[in-house]
Amino acid sequence: MINPETTGAGAGKSVFHRGEQAVQQRAGVLEKMASRSQFIRSSMPDQHREFFSQLPFMIVGSLDQQQQPWASIVTGAPGFVTSPDAEHLEVHPHLLAADPLQQTLAGNAAIGLLGIEPHTRRRNRMNGRIEKLSADSWTLKVEQSFGNCPKYIQARRPSLVDSAGAAAPPVHRADELDDAMRDLIGAADTFFIATAYLGDKSVAAGAGQGDGVDVSHRGGKPGFVRIDDAKTLTVPDFVGNFYFNTIGNLVEYPRAGLLFIDFVSGDLLYLAVTAELIWDGPEVAAFKGAERLLRFHVEQAIRVEASLPLRWSAAEQSPFLAPMGSW
C-alpha cells in the first residue's frame, strides 16, 4: 500500500498501489476495495497500541542494501513495545543471532511490522519508518495501520524463556536447502513473508516516496509448503482480505523474505527468494482451496539452531483449513 500523506493522494484516492489494484481487478474486487481505504489509517487506534504492548514477540520485514526483503522476529518481555502516541511505536527488542535485522536497521529505513497473538488468532499490521535508532531501541513513525482477520492462524500460546548467558547458537548458511532446512519446511504449518514496494515515481510527490515494506502471515496444514527441489518451494495462496498486499508487491517487485520457525526446537530459518505467481492451470486446480500458487526460488538460506527464546503450547489448527487440500 501507499501512504496518502507521502504520495499526495487526497480524498477519493486509493491507498492501494498499482500492483495491488491490478490483482484486485483480476480478482473482480477493485471497486469493492476502493471503498475500504478508510480501514487503512496513518495512525493507530488505541486497541492496536495496547495490543502491541502485550506481545512477547513481533515479526518484522526489512530491506537490505541490495533491496532484498527479509522477514525477521524480535522478542522481549511484554512491554518491550510501547506507543507514546498514536503515530509512534517504541521498540526495545532482543535481536537474535544472525537475524538479518542486525544488518538492515538504519535511520529512515522502511519497516513492516506484524503483531500476532497466535493463541487468540488476533493480528494487527503497522508499516512505517525508523525515525530514531539507538543501540538498544528504535522509534517507528506509523504510515499504515490496519487489522487482519484470524484466518489460517494455528492457535499456539508462546511463553518467553530466559536466554541470558546462553552460548552463541550454531549458524548454517547456504544458497540452497540442506536436509535440516527441508525437514523444518516440510513440517511447517506457518511461515511469514516480507515483500516490498519500491515506489512509483509517476505518482509519487517526490523521489523515494510511496515505497514501503510489508510482512504477513501464511498458514496451512502441515506440509502445505511443497519442496520441489533444493532451490524451489511451491505454496498455495488461499482467499484472504482482498487487500493483496503481498501478491500486489510481488507483481511489482518479485523478491521476498521468508521466515520459518521450528516451534519445538526454536530453530529459525530465514530465506531470501525470488517469486513467481501461478495464476491458474492444472497445478492450481489440483490443490483444493487454492486461489493461485506462489513459487519461490531460493537465493540465500540461514538456519540458526535453537535461536528463539520462546516455548509454545501444542497447536490447534485453524478451522478455516478444514476444507483445504494438501499436496
C-alpha positions as a printed NumPy array, in Angstrom:
array([[  0.   ,   0.   ,   0.   ],
       [  0.994,   3.62 ,  -0.401],
       [  0.642,   6.303,   2.22 ],
       [ -1.67 ,   9.168,   1.122],
       [  0.292,  11.602,   3.274],
       [  3.555,  10.904,   1.445],
       [  2.216,  10.434,  -2.073],
       [ -0.049,  13.433,  -2.249],
       [ -3.157,  11.281,  -2.554],
       [ -6.256,  13.037,  -1.309],
       [ -9.917,  12.285,  -0.825],
       [-11.142,   9.644,  -3.238],
       [ -7.629,   8.347,  -3.941],
       [ -6.888,   4.719,  -3.231],
       [ -4.242,   3.771,  -0.678],
       [ -3.564,   0.675,  -2.78 ],
       [ -0.676,   0.893,  -5.223],
       [ -0.873,  -0.186,  -8.858],
       [  0.255,  -3.773,  -8.19 ],
       [ -2.399,  -4.301,  -5.516],
       [ -5.045,  -2.697,  -7.724],
       [ -4.054,  -4.878, -10.678],
       [ -4.569,  -8.033,  -8.59 ],
       [ -7.815,  -6.679,  -7.121],
       [ -9.064,  -6.057, -10.655],
       [ -8.062,  -9.547, -11.72 ],
       [-10.   , -10.937,  -8.727],
       [-13.047,  -8.775,  -9.508],
       [-12.929,  -6.781,  -6.252],
       [-11.346,  -3.486,  -7.344],
       [-14.454,  -1.35 ,  -6.807],
       [-15.29 ,  -3.023,  -3.5  ],
       [-11.782,  -2.463,  -2.17 ],
       [-11.755,   1.197,  -3.195],
       [-14.47 ,   1.742,  -0.596],
       [-12.329,   0.145,   2.124],
       [ -9.467,   2.624,   2.016],
       [-10.738,   4.145,   5.261],
       [ -9.688,   0.974,   7.1  ],
       [ -6.05 ,   1.805,   6.346],
       [ -5.052,   4.514,   8.817],
       [ -1.976,   6.709,   9.216],
       [ -2.258,   6.373,  12.996],
       [ -3.01 ,   3.523,  15.382],
       [ -6.283,   3.148,  17.262],
       [ -5.897,   2.658,  20.994],
       [ -6.7  ,  -1.055,  20.785],
       [ -3.769,  -1.598,  18.406],
       [ -1.423,   0.393,  20.647],
       [ -2.432,  -1.703,  23.641],
       [ -2.183,  -4.924,  21.627],
       [  1.437,  -4.342,  20.575],
       [  2.396,  -3.583,  24.174],
       [  1.245,  -7.009,  25.432],
       [  3.203,  -9.131,  22.954],
       [  6.405, -11.128,  23.686],
       [  7.436, -11.095,  20.019],
       [  6.825,  -9.322,  16.713],
       [  7.505, -10.22 ,  13.099],
       [  9.49 ,  -7.588,  11.198],
       [ 10.023,  -7.014,   7.476],
       [ 13.028,  -5.034,   6.25 ],
       [ 15.235,  -4.444,   3.19 ],
       [ 18.977,  -4.948,   2.956],
       [ 21.349,  -2.797,   0.889],
       [ 20.694,  -4.95 ,  -2.181],
       [ 16.949,  -4.289,  -1.819],
       [ 16.339,  -7.863,  -0.742],
       [ 13.383,  -8.193,   1.651],
       [ 13.89 , -10.243,   4.829],
       [ 11.368, -11.499,   7.395],
       [ 12.65 , -11.438,  10.983],
       [ 11.44 , -11.918,  14.544],
       [ 12.224,  -9.827,  17.619],
       [ 11.401, -10.759,  21.206],
       [ 11.16 ,  -9.246,  24.662],
       [  9.153,  -9.284,  27.848],
       [  5.647,  -7.888,  27.258],
       [  6.053,  -4.139,  27.253],
       [  9.167,  -4.22 ,  25.07 ],
       [  6.949,  -2.387,  22.55 ],
       [  5.24 ,   0.813,  23.7  ],
       [  3.277,   3.535,  21.963],
       [  3.893,   7.074,  23.26 ],
       [  1.24 ,   8.409,  20.882],
       [ -0.985,   7.177,  18.074],
       [  1.668,   7.821,  15.419],
       [  4.665,   6.101,  17.017],
       [  5.878,   2.782,  18.355],
       [  8.989,   2.47 ,  20.504],
       [ 10.672,  -0.921,  20.374],
       [ 13.319,  -2.206,  22.814],
       [ 13.944,  -5.574,  21.182],
       [ 16.191,  -8.527,  21.73 ],
       [ 17.821,  -9.035,  18.322],
       [ 18.589, -12.679,  17.649],
       [ 21.887, -14.091,  16.43 ],
       [ 22.398, -13.887,  12.643],
       [ 18.991, -12.257,  12.157],
       [ 19.094, -10.049,   9.027],
       [ 17.892,  -7.111,  11.159],
       [ 21.433,  -6.966,  12.501],
       [ 22.35 ,  -5.508,   9.086],
       [ 19.169,  -3.855,   7.805],
       [ 18.277,  -1.43 ,  10.608],
       [ 19.084,   2.176,   9.689],
       [ 17.625,   5.629,  10.101],
       [ 14.589,   6.243,   7.857],
       [ 14.555,   2.574,   6.826],
       [ 11.176,   1.226,   5.764],
       [  9.855,  -1.372,   8.208],
       [  6.848,  -3.663,   8.161],
       [  5.505,  -4.992,  11.457],
       [  3.132,  -7.818,  12.234],
       [  1.854,  -8.099,  15.765],
       [  0.317, -11.539,  16.131],
       [ -1.104, -13.385,  19.132],
       [ -1.477, -16.939,  17.838],
       [ -3.463, -18.352,  20.777],
       [ -6.204, -15.702,  20.281],
       [ -5.724, -15.587,  16.492],
       [ -5.509, -11.822,  16.663],
       [ -3.141,  -9.867,  14.426],
       [ -2.516,  -6.249,  13.505],
       [ -0.163,  -4.71 ,  10.982],
       [  1.855,  -1.498,  11.086],
       [  4.09 ,  -0.271,   8.286],
       [  6.301,   2.759,   8.713],
       [  9.85 ,   4.085,   9.016],
       [ 12.576,   4.24 ,  11.607],
       [ 12.541,   7.772,  12.949],
       [ 15.12 ,   7.238,  15.72 ],
       [ 17.632,   4.444,  16.152],
       [ 19.94 ,   3.696,  19.052],
       [ 21.96 ,   0.698,  20.199],
       [ 19.028,  -0.789,  22.11 ],
       [ 15.835,   0.758,  20.702],
       [ 14.064,   2.16 ,  17.673],
       [ 11.218,   4.615,  17.271],
       [  8.895,   3.934,  14.35 ],
       [  6.701,   6.512,  12.641],
       [  3.415,   4.983,  11.52 ],
       [  2.497,   5.226,   7.855],
       [ -0.125,   2.471,   7.663],
       [ -2.049,   0.746,  10.45 ],
       [ -4.669,  -1.914,   9.87 ],
       [ -6.079,  -5.119,  11.271],
       [ -6.258,  -8.581,   9.726],
       [ -8.759, -11.401,  10.023],
       [ -7.928, -14.557,  12.04 ],
       [ -7.962, -16.915,   9.045],
       [ -5.384, -19.703,   8.847],
       [ -3.668, -18.936,  12.176],
       [ -2.776, -22.031,  14.215],
       [ -3.61 , -21.362,  17.865],
       [ -0.474, -21.885,  19.985],
       [  0.485, -19.912,  23.081],
       [  4.049, -18.551,  23.39 ],
       [  5.947, -18.051,  26.62 ],
       [  9.288, -16.3  ,  26.953],
       [ 12.265, -18.162,  28.464],
       [ 15.427, -16.68 ,  29.923],
       [ 18.241, -16.947,  27.376],
       [ 20.755, -14.76 ,  29.236],
       [ 24.191, -16.304,  29.212],
       [ 23.347, -18.839,  26.525],
       [ 26.15 , -19.786,  24.149],
       [ 26.087, -18.383,  20.622],
       [ 23.878, -20.687,  18.547],
       [ 25.247, -22.56 ,  15.516],
       [ 24.516, -20.76 ,  12.23 ],
       [ 24.243, -22.552,   8.88 ],
       [ 24.371, -20.529,   5.627],
       [ 23.757, -21.892,   2.151],
       [ 22.441, -20.975,  -1.288],
       [ 20.146, -23.984,  -1.338],
       [ 18.183, -26.064,   1.143],
       [ 20.047, -28.735,   3.099],
       [ 18.37 , -31.705,   4.776],
       [ 17.736, -29.918,   8.097],
       [ 16.168, -26.965,   6.294],
       [ 13.967, -29.287,   4.256],
       [ 12.82 , -31.066,   7.418],
       [ 11.851, -27.776,   9.045],
       [  9.913, -26.566,   5.995],
       [  8.285, -29.929,   5.374],
       [  6.726, -29.977,   8.852],
       [  5.702, -26.301,   8.871],
       [  2.103, -25.167,   9.3  ],
       [  3.107, -21.48 ,   9.382],
       [  5.571, -19.097,   7.805],
       [  5.968, -15.346,   7.436],
       [  6.686, -13.423,   4.253],
       [  8.197,  -9.965,   3.77 ],
       [  7.751,  -8.103,   0.487],
       [  8.42 ,  -4.581,  -0.73 ],
       [  7.004,  -1.899,  -2.988],
       [  9.784,   0.362,  -4.219],
       [  7.551,   3.242,  -5.268],
       [  6.001,   4.611,  -8.404],
       [  7.767,   7.807,  -9.394],
       [  4.97 ,   8.634, -11.832],
       [  2.526,   9.179,  -8.964],
       [  4.761,   9.96 ,  -6.03 ],
       [  5.172,  13.518,  -4.835],
       [  8.965,  13.168,  -4.756],
       [ 11.811,  10.748,  -5.235],
       [ 11.715,   7.781,  -2.903],
       [  8.146,   8.393,  -1.723],
       [  5.34 ,   5.895,  -1.903],
       [  7.593,   2.917,  -1.14 ],
       [  7.498,   0.596,   1.83 ],
       [  7.855,  -2.896,   3.294],
       [  5.118,  -5.288,   4.344],
       [  5.267,  -8.521,   6.34 ],
       [  2.469, -11.057,   6.51 ],
       [  1.469, -14.45 ,   7.911],
       [  0.772, -17.607,   5.932],
       [ -0.767, -20.718,   7.44 ],
       [ -1.821, -24.128,   6.198],
       [ -1.939, -27.793,   7.044],
       [  1.482, -29.244,   7.934],
       [  3.31 , -29.783,   4.656],
       [  1.41 , -27.058,   2.78 ],
       [  4.767, -25.687,   1.602],
       [  5.846, -28.113,  -1.108],
       [  9.569, -28.676,  -1.535],
       [ 10.084, -29.16 ,  -5.274],
       [ 13.883, -29.336,  -5.067],
       [ 16.77 , -27.796,  -3.117],
       [ 16.112, -24.381,  -4.683],
       [ 12.337, -24.324,  -5.181],
       [  9.225, -24.161,  -2.987],
       [  5.558, -24.004,  -4.036],
       [  2.807, -22.688,  -1.759],
       [ -0.987, -22.414,  -2.205],
       [ -2.463, -18.943,  -1.73 ],
       [ -5.892, -19.005,  -0.098],
       [ -8.653, -16.409,  -0.169],
       [ -7.926, -13.567,   2.252],
       [ -8.981,  -9.991,   2.895],
       [ -8.617,  -8.934,  -0.766],
       [ -6.054,  -6.261,   0.081],
       [ -3.471,  -8.324,  -1.846],
       [ -0.586,  -6.554,  -0.105],
       [  1.823,  -9.454,  -0.565],
       [  0.673, -10.514,  -4.036],
       [  0.478,  -6.905,  -5.243],
       [  4.003,  -6.233,  -4.039],
       [  5.278,  -9.349,  -5.807],
       [  3.623,  -8.265,  -9.065],
       [  5.704,  -5.088,  -8.901],
       [  8.855,  -6.475,  -7.252],
       [  9.226, -10.278,  -7.254],
       [ 11.618, -10.693,  -4.335],
       [ 10.645, -11.807,  -0.846],
       [ 11.975, -12.907,   2.516],
       [ 10.544, -15.979,   4.251],
       [ 10.801, -16.932,   7.917],
       [ 10.097, -20.458,   9.181],
       [ 10.004, -21.293,  12.907],
       [ 10.519, -24.705,  14.45 ],
       [  8.111, -24.329,  17.375],
       [  9.664, -27.292,  19.204],
       [ 13.398, -26.657,  18.915],
       [ 13.413, -22.874,  18.482],
       [ 15.357, -23.163,  15.211],
       [ 14.805, -20.28 ,  12.784],
       [ 15.155, -20.437,   9.015],
       [ 15.5  , -17.203,   7.035],
       [ 15.186, -17.426,   3.241],
       [ 15.823, -14.806,   0.577],
       [ 13.835, -15.776,  -2.516],
       [ 12.611, -14.612,  -5.864],
       [  8.954, -15.311,  -6.522],
       [  6.706, -16.158,  -9.426],
       [  2.91 , -16.238,  -9.418],
       [  0.973, -19.108, -10.939],
       [ -2.485, -17.685, -11.519],
       [ -4.335, -20.721, -12.865],
       [ -3.935, -24.048, -14.605],
       [ -3.86 , -27.697, -13.525],
       [ -1.458, -27.161, -10.609],
       [ -3.777, -24.592,  -9.046],
       [ -6.879, -26.687,  -9.717],
       [ -5.216, -29.717,  -8.114],
       [ -4.903, -28.021,  -4.727],
       [ -8.364, -27.688,  -3.171],
       [ -8.957, -24.168,  -1.866],
       [ -6.018, -22.537,  -3.653],
       [ -6.77 , -19.272,  -5.453],
       [ -3.312, -19.253,  -7.036],
       [  0.167, -20.587,  -6.256],
       [  3.37 , -18.897,  -5.188],
       [  6.637, -20.423,  -6.398],
       [  9.761, -19.367,  -4.536],
       [ 13.313, -19.757,  -5.829],
       [ 15.848, -19.807,  -3.005],
       [ 18.793, -17.408,  -3.28 ],
       [ 20.066, -17.447,   0.314],
       [ 19.273, -19.573,   3.363],
       [ 20.244, -19.021,   7.005],
       [ 19.324, -21.577,   9.674],
       [ 20.071, -20.692,  13.291],
       [ 19.787, -23.506,  15.81 ],
       [ 17.722, -23.024,  18.994],
       [ 17.701, -19.282,  18.419],
       [ 14.199, -18.329,  19.514],
       [ 13.755, -17.803,  23.293],
       [ 10.089, -18.813,  23.21 ],
       [  8.324, -22.053,  24.061],
       [  4.932, -22.901,  22.608],
       [  1.849, -24.875,  23.545],
       [  0.526, -27.553,  21.216],
       [ -1.124, -26.086,  18.131],
       [ -4.835, -26.06 ,  17.428],
       [ -5.326, -25.975,  13.671],
       [ -7.342, -23.131,  12.196],
       [-10.909, -24.239,  11.39 ],
       [-10.635, -22.343,   8.097],
       [ -8.165, -25.002,   6.906],
       [-10.594, -27.925,   7.212],
       [-11.879, -27.666,   3.613],
       [ -8.439, -27.032,   2.124],
       [ -6.474, -29.667,   0.284],
       [ -2.923, -30.93 ,   0.625],
       [ -0.106, -31.909,  -1.685]])
